[in-house]
PDB file of C-alpha atoms and ligand atoms in Angstrom:
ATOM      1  CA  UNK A  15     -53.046 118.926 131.434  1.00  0.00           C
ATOM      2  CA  UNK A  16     -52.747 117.000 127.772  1.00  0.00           C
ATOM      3  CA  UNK A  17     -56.394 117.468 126.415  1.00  0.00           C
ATOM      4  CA  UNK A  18     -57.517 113.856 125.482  1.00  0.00           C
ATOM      5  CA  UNK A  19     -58.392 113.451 121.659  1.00  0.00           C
ATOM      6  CA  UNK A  20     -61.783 111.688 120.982  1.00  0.00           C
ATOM      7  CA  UNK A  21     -62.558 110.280 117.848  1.00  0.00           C
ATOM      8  CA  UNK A  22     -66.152 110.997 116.747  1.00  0.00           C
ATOM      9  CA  UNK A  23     -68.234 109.051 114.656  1.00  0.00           C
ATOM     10  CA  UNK A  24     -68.303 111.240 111.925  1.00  0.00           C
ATOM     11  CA  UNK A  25     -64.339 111.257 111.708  1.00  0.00           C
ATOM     12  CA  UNK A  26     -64.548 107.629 112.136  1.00  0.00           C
ATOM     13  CA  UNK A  27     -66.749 107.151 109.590  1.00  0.00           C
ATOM     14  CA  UNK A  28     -63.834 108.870 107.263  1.00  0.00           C
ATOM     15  CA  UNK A  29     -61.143 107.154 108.666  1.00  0.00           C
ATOM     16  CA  UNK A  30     -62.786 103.550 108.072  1.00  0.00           C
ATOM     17  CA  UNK A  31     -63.542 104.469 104.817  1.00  0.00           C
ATOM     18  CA  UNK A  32     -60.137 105.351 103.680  1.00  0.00           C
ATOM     19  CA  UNK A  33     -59.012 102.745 105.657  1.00  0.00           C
ATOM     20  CA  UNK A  34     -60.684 100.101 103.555  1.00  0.00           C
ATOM     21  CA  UNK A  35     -60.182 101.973 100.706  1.00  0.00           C
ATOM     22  CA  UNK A  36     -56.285 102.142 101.065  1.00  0.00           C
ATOM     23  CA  UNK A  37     -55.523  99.118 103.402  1.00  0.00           C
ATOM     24  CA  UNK A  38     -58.152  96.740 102.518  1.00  0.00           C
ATOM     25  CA  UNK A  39     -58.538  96.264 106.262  1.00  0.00           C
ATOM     26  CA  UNK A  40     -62.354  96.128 107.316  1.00  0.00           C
ATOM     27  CA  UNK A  41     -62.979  97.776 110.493  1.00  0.00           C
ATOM     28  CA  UNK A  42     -66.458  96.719 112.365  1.00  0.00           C
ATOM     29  CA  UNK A  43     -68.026  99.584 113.690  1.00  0.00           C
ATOM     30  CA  UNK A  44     -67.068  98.977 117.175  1.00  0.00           C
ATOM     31  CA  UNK A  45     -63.661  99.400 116.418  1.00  0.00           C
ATOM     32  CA  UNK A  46     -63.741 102.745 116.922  1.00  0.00           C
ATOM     33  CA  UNK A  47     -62.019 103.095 120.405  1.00  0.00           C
ATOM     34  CA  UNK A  48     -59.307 101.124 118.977  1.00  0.00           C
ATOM     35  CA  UNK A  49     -58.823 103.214 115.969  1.00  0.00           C
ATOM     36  CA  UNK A  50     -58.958 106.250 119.017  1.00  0.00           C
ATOM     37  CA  UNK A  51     -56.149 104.379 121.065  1.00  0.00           C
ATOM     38  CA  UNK A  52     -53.339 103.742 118.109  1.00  0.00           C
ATOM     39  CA  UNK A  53     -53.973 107.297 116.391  1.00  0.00           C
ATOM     40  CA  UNK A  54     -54.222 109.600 119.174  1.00  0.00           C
ATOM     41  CA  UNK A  55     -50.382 109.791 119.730  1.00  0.00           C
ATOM     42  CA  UNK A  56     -49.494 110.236 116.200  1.00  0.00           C
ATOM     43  CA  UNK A  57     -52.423 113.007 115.772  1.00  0.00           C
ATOM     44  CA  UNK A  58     -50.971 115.037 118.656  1.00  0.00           C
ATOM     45  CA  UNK A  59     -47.369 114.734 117.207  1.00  0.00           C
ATOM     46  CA  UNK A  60     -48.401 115.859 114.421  1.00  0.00           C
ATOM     47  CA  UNK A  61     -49.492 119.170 115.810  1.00  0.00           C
ATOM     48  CA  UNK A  62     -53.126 118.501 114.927  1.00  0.00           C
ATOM     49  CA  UNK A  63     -56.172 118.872 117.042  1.00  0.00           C
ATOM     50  CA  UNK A  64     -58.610 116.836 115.712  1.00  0.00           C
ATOM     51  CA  UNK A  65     -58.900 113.431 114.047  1.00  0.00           C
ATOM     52  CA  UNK A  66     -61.321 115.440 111.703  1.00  0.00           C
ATOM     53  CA  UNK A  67     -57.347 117.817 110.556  1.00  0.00           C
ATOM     54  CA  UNK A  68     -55.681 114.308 110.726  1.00  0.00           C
ATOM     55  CA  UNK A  69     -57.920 112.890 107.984  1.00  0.00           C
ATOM     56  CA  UNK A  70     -57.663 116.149 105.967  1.00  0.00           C
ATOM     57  CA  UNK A  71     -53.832 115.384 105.926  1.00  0.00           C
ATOM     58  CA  UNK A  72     -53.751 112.129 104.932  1.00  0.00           C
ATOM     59  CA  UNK A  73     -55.856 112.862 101.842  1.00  0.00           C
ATOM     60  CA  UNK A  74     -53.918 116.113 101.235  1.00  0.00           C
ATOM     61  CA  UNK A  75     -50.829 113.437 101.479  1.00  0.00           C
ATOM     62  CA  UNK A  76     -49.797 112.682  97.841  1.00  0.00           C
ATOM     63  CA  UNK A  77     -46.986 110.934  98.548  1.00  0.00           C
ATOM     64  CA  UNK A  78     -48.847 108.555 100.479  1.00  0.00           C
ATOM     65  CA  UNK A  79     -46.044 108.923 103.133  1.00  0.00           C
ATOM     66  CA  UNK A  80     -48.747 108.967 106.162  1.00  0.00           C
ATOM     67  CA  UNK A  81     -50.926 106.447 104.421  1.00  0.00           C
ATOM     68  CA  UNK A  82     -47.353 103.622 105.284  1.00  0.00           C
ATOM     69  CA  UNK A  83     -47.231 105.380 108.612  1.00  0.00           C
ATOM     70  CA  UNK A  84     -51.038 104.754 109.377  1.00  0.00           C
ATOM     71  CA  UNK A  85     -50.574 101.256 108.128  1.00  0.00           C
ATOM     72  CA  UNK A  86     -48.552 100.488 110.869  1.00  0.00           C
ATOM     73  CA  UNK A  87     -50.921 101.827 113.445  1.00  0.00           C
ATOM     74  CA  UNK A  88     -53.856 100.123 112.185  1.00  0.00           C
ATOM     75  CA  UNK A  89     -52.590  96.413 111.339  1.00  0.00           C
ATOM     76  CA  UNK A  90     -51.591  94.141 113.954  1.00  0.00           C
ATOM     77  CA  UNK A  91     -48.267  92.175 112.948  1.00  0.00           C
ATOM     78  CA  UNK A  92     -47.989  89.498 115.396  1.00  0.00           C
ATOM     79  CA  UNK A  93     -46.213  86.711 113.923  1.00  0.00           C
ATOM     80  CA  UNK A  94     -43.559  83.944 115.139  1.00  0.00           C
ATOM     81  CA  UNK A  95     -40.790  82.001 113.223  1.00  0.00           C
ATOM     82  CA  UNK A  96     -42.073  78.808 111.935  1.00  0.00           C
ATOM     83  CA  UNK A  97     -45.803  79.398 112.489  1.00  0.00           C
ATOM     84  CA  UNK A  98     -48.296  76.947 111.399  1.00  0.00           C
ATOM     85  CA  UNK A  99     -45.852  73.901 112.487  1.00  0.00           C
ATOM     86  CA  UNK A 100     -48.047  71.584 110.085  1.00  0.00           C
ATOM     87  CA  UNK A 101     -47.736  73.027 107.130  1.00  0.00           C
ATOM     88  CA  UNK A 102     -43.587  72.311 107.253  1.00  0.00           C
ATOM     89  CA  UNK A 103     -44.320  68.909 107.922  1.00  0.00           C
ATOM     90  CA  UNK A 104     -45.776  69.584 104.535  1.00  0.00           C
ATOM     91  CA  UNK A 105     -43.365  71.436 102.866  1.00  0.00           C
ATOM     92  CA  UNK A 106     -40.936  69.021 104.297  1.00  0.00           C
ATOM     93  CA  UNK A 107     -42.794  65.999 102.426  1.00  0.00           C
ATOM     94  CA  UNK A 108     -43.407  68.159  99.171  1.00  0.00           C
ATOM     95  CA  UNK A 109     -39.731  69.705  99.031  1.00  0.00           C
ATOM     96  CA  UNK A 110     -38.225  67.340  96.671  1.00  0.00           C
ATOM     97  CA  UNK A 111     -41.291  67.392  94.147  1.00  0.00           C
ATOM     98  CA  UNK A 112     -41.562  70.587  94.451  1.00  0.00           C
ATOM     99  CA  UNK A 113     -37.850  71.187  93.204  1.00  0.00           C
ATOM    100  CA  UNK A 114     -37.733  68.961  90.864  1.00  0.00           C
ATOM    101  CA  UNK A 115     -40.822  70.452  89.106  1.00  0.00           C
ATOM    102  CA  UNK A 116     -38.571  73.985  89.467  1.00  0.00           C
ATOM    103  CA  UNK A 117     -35.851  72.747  87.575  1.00  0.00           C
ATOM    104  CA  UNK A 118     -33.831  74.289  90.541  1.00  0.00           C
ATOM    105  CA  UNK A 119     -35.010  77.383  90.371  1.00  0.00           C
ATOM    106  CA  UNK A 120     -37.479  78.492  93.639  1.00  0.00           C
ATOM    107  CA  UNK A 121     -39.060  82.040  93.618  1.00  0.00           C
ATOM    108  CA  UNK A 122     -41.129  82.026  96.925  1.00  0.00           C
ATOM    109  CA  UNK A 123     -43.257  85.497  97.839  1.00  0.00           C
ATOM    110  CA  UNK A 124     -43.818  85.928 101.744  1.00  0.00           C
ATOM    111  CA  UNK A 125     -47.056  88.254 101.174  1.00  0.00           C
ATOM    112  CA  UNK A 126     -47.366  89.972 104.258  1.00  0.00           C
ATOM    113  CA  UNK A 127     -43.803  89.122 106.233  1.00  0.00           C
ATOM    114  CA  UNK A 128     -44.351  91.908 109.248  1.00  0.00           C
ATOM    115  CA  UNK A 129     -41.316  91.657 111.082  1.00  0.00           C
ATOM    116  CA  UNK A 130     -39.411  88.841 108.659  1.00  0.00           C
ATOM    117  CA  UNK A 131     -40.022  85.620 111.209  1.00  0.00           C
ATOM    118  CA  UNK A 132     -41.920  84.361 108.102  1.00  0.00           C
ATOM    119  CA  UNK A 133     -39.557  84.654 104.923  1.00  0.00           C
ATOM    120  CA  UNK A 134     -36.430  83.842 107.622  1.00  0.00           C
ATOM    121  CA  UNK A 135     -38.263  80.715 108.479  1.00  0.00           C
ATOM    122  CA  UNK A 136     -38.501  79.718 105.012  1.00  0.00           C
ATOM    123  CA  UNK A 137     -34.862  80.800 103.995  1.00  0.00           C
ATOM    124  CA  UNK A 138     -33.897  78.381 107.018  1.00  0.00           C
ATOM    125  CA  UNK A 139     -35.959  75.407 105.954  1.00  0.00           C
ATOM    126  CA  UNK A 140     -34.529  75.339 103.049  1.00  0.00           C
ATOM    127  CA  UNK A 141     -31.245  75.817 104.065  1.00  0.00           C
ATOM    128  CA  UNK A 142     -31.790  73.156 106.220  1.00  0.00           C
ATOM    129  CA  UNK A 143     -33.665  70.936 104.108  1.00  0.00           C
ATOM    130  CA  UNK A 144     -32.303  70.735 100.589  1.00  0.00           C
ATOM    131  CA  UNK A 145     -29.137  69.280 100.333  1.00  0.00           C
ATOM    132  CA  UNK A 146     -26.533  71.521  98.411  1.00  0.00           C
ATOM    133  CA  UNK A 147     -29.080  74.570  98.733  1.00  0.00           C
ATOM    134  CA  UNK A 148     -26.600  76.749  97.338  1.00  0.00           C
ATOM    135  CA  UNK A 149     -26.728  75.382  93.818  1.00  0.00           C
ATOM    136  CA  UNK A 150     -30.291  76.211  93.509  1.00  0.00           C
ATOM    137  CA  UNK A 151     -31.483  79.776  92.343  1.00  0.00           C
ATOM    138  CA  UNK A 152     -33.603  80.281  95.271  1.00  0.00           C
ATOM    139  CA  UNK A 153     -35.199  83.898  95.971  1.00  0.00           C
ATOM    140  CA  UNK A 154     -37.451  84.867  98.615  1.00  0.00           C
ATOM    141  CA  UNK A 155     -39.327  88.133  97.924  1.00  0.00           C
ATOM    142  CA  UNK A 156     -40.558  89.526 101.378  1.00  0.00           C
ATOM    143  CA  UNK A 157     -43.725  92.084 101.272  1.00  0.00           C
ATOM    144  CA  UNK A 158     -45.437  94.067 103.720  1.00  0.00           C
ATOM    145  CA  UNK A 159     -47.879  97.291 103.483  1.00  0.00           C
ATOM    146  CA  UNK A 160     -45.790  98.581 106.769  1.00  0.00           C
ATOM    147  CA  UNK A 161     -42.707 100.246 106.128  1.00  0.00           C
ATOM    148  CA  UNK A 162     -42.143  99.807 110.037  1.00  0.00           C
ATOM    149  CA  UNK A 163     -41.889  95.993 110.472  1.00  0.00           C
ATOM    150  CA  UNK A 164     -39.916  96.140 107.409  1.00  0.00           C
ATOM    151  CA  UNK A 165     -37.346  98.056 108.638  1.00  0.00           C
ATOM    152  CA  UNK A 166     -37.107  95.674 111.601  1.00  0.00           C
ATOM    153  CA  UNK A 167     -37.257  92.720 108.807  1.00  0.00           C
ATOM    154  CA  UNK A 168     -34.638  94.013 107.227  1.00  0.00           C
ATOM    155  CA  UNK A 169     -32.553  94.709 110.525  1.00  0.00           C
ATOM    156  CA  UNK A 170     -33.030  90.830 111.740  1.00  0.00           C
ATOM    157  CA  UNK A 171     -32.525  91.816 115.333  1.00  0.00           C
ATOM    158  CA  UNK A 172     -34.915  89.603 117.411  1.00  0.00           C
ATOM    159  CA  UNK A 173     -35.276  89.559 120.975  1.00  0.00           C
ATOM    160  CA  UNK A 174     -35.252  86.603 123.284  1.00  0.00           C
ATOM    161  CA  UNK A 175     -39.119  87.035 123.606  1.00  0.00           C
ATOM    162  CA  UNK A 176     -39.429  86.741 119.789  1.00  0.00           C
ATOM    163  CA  UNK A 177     -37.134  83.641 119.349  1.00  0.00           C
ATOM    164  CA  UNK A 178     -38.921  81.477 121.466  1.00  0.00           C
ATOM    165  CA  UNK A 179     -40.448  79.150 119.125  1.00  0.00           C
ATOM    166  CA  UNK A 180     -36.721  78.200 117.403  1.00  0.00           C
ATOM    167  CA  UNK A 181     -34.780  75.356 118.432  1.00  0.00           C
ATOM    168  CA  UNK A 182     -31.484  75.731 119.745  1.00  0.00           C
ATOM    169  CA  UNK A 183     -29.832  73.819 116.672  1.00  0.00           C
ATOM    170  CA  UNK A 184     -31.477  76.612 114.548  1.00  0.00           C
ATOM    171  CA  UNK A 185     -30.428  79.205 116.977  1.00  0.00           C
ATOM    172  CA  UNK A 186     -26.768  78.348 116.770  1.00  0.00           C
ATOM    173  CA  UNK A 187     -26.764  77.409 112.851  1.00  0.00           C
ATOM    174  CA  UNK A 188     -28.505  81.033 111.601  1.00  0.00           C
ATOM    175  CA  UNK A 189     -28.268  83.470 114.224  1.00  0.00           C
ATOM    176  CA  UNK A 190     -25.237  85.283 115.931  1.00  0.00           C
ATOM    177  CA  UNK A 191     -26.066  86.631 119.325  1.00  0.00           C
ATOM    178  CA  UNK A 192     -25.685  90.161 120.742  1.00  0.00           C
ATOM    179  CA  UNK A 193     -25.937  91.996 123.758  1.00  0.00           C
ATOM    180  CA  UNK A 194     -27.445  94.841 123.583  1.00  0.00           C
ATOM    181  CA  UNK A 195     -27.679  97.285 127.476  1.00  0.00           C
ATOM    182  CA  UNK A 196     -26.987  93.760 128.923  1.00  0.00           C
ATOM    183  CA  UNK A 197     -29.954  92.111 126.969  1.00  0.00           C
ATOM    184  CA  UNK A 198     -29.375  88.962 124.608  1.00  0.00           C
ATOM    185  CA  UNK A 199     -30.514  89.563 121.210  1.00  0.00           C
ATOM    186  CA  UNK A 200     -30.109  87.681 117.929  1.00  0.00           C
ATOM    187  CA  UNK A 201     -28.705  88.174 114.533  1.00  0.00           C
ATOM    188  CA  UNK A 202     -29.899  86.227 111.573  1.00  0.00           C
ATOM    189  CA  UNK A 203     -26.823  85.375 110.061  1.00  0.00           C
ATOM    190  CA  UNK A 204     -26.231  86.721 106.142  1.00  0.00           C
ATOM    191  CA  UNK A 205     -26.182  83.563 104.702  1.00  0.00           C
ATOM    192  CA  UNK A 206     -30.086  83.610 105.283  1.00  0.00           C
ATOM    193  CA  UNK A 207     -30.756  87.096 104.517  1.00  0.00           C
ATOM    194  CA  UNK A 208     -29.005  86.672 100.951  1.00  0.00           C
ATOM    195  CA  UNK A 209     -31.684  85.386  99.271  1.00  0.00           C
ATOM    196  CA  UNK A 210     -34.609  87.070 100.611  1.00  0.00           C
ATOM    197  CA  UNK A 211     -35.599  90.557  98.998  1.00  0.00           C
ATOM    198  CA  UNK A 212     -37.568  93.080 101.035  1.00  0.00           C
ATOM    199  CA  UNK A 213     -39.496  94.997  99.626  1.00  0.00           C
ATOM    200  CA  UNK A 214     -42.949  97.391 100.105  1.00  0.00           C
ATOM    201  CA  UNK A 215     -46.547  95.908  98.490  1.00  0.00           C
ATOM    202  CA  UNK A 216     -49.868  96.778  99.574  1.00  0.00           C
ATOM    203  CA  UNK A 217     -52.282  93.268  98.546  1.00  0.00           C
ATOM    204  CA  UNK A 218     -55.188  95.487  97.921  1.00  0.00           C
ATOM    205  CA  UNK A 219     -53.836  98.255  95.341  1.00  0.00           C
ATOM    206  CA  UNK A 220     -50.986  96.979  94.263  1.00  0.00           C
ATOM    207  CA  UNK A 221     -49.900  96.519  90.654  1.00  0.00           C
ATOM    208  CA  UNK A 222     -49.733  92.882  90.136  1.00  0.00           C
ATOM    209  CA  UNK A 223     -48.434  93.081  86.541  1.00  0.00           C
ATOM    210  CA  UNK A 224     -45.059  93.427  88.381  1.00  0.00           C
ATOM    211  CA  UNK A 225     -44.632  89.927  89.090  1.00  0.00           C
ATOM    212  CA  UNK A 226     -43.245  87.584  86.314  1.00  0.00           C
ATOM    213  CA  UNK A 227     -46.013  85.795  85.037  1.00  0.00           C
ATOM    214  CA  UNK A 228     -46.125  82.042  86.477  1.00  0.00           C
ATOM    215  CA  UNK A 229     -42.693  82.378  87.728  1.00  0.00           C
ATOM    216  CA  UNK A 230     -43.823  82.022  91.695  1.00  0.00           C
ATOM    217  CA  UNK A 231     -43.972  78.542  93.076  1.00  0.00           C
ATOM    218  CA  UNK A 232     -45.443  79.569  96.656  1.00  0.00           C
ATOM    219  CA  UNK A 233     -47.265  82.035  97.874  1.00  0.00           C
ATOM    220  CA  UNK A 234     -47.418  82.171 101.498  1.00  0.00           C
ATOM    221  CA  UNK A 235     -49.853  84.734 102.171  1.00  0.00           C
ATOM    222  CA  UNK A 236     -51.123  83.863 105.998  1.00  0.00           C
ATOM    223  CA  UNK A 237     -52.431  85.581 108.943  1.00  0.00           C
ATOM    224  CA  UNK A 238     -53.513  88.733 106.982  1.00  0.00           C
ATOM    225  CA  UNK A 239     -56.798  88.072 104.725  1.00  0.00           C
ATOM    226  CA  UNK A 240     -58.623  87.731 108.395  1.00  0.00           C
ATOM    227  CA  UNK A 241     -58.259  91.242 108.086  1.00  0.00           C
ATOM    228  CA  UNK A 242     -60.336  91.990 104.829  1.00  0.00           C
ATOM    229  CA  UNK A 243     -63.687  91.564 103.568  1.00  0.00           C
ATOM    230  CA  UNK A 244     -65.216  89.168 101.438  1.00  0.00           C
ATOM    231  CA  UNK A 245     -64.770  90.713  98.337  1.00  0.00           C
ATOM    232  CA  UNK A 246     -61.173  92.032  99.239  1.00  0.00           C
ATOM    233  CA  UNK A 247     -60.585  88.152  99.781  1.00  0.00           C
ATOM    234  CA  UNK A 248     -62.084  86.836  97.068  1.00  0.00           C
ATOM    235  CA  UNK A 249     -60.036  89.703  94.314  1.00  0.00           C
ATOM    236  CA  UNK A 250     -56.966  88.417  96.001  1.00  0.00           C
ATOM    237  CA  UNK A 251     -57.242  85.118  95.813  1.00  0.00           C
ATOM    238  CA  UNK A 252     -58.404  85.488  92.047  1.00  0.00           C
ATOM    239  CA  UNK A 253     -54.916  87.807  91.802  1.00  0.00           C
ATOM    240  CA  UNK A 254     -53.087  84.933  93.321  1.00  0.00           C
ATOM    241  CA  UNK A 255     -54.438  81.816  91.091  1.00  0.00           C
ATOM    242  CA  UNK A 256     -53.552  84.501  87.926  1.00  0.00           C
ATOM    243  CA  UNK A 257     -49.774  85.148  89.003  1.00  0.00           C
ATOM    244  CA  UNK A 258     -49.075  81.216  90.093  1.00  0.00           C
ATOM    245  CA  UNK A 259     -48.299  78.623  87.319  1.00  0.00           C
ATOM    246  CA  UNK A 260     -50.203  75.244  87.520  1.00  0.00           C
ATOM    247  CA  UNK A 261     -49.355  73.225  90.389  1.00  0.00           C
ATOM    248  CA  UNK A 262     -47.846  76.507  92.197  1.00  0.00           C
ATOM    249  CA  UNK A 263     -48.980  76.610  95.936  1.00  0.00           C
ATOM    250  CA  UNK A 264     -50.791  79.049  98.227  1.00  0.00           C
ATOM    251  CA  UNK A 265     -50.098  78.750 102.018  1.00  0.00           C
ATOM    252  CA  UNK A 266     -53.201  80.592 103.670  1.00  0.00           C
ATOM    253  CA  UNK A 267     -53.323  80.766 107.794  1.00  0.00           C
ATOM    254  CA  UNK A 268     -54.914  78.172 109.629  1.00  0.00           C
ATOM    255  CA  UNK A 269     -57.758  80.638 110.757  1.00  0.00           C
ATOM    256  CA  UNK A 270     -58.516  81.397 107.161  1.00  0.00           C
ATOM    257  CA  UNK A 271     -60.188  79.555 104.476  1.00  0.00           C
ATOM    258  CA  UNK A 272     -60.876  79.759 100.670  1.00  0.00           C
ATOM    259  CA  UNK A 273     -64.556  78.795 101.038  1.00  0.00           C
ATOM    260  CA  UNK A 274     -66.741  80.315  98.535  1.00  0.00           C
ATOM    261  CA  UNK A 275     -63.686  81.629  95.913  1.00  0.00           C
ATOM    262  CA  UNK A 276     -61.078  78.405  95.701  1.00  0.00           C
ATOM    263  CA  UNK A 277     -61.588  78.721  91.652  1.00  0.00           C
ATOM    264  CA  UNK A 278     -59.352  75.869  90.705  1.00  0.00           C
ATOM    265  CA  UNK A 279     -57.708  75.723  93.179  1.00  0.00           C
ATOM    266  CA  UNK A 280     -57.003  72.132  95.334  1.00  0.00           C
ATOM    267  CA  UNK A 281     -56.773  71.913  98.724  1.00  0.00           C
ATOM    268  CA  UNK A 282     -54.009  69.565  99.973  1.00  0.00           C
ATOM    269  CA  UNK A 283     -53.100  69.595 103.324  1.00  0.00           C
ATOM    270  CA  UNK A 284     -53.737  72.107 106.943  1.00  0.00           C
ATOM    271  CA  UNK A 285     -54.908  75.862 104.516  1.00  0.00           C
ATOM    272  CA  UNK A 286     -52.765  74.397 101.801  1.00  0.00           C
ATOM    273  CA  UNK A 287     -53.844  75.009  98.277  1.00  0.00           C
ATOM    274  CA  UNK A 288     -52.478  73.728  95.131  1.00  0.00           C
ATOM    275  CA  UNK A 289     -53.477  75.295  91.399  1.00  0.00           C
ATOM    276  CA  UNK A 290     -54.980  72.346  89.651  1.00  0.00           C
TER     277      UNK A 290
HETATM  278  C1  SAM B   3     -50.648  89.206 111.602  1.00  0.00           C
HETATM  279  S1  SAM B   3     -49.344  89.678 110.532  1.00  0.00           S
HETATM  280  C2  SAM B   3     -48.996  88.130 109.737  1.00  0.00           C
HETATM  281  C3  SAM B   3     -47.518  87.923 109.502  1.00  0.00           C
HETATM  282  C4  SAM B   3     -47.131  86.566 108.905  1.00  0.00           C
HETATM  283  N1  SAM B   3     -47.664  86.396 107.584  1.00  0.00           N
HETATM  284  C5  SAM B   3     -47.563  85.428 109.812  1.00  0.00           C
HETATM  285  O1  SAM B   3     -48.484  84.686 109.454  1.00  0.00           O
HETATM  286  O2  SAM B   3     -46.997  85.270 110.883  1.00  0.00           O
HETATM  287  C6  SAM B   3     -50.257  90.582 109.289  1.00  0.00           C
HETATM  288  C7  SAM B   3     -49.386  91.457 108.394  1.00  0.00           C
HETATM  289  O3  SAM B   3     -50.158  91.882 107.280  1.00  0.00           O
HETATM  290  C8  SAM B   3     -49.753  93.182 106.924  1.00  0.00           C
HETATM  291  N2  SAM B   3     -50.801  93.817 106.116  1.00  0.00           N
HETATM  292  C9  SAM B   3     -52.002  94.314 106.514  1.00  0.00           C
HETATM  293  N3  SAM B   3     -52.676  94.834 105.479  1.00  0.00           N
HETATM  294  C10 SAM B   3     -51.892  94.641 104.379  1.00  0.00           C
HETATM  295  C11 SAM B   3     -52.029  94.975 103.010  1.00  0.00           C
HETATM  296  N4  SAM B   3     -53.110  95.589 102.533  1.00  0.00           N
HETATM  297  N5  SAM B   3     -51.017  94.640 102.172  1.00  0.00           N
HETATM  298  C12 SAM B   3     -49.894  94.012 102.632  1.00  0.00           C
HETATM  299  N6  SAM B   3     -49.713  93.682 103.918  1.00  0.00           N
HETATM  300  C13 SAM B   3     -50.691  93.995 104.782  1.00  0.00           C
HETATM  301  C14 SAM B   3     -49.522  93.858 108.267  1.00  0.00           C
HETATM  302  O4  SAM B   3     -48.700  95.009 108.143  1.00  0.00           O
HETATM  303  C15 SAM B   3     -48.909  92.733 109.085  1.00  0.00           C
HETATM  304  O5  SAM B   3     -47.505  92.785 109.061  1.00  0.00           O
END
């Protein structure tokens, strides 16, 4: 019989730390079975035999090779293409300001992309919304603290299950279908992968100087800040409103809110915020 691993408080205890430490993500106290439930496979395949040895290795991990790994275990990456169907009514309405003010150029950063429905979406919209989009300098830069769902972002394979929220006009225009063991699955064509970049960021300890300074005009950075604290929420938001130029936007998720740390920033439509 498989001896079943149990997480004790004490180990826990280290594990949350680290967690929020590393991550940024704030575990509650109760979350402890969950934390149980996603590690206790990759524990055992490690050869370990205790979450006590699996901490110890993760802190022995320079390389911070596990510390990806665990990221993927810990953060939940649900996402869907074109999520938050009011805010590209917006963008819709905005696009031609918005590009204008650019002078043509677009740099766009997807801040936590998970799987890539996010930065796809917005490669598509534009595609689809701005006449002659290939005369613009348009780049997407796609992040994620998960070197898992980027590795599917990067693929662009998507089930039928995960296309269910695109039209068929979309479907047809940006994705070539496959079968795959008699299953339909769906290609997102090169055209839209061209301009996105994919790359790894963690929001909590990354180095920020790497962006160009006031070169982003959006930051879509939704669905993920539910996960920190306070504080974590409040330094990133004061990272963002550094790194955007005046009138640059911030696209937050409809369950999230600046309250408490806007700093100048104006809110303009459904967890829309513009830098005054
Ligand atoms: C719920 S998904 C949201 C995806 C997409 N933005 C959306 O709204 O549909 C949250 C994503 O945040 C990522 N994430 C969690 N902590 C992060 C961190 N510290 N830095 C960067 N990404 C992080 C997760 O890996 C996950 O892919």
């Amino acid at each position: 019989m498989v001896e079943r691993l149990v997480l004790r408080r004490k180990e826990f205890t280290l594990l949350q730390a680290y967690i929020y430490q590393h991550i940024g993500i704030s575990l509650g106290d109760h979350k402890i079975y969950l934390v149980q439930a996603r590690l206790a496979k990759r524990v055992k395949q490690l050869g370990l035999s205790s979450f006590g040895a699996y901490y110890d290795y993760l802190v022995a991990d320079k390389k911070r090779g596990e510390l990806e790994y665990l990221s993927s275990l810990i953060s939940t990456n649900v996402t869907s293409f074109f999520r938050e169907a009011k805010q590209w009514e917006f963008l819709k309405r905005e696009l031609p300001s918005i590009i204008e003010r650019s002078g043509g150029k677009l740099r766009i950063w997807s801040a936590a992309c998970s799987s890539g429905e996010e930065p796809y979406s917005i490669a598509m919209f534009l595609m689809e919304h701005l006449p002659n989009y290939t005369q613009y300098d348009i780049k997407i830069l796609a992040t994620d603290v998960s070197s898992k769902v980027l590795k599917i972002a990067m693929n662009g394979l998507y089930s039928q299950k995960a296309i269910f929220s695109l039209n068929e006009v979309y479907l047809r225009k940006y994705f070539s279908t496959e079968i795959v063991e008699g299953e339909a699955f769906y290609r997102i064509r090169d055209a839209v992968k061209q301009r996105i970049l994919f790359r790894e960021f963690n929001l909590v300890t990354g180095d920020y100087s790497l962006f160009d300074a006031k070169a982003l005009n959006i930051i879509f950075c939704r669905n993920v800040m539910i996960y920190f604290d306070k504080s974590t929420q409040s330094a990133l938001v004061d990272r963002f409103y550094t790194i955007l130029p005046k009138n640059g936007y911030l696209f937050i998720g409809s369950s999230e809110a600046l309250t408490d740390m806007k700093k100048d920033f104006r809110s303009k439509s459904a967890s829309i915020y513009q830098k005054a």
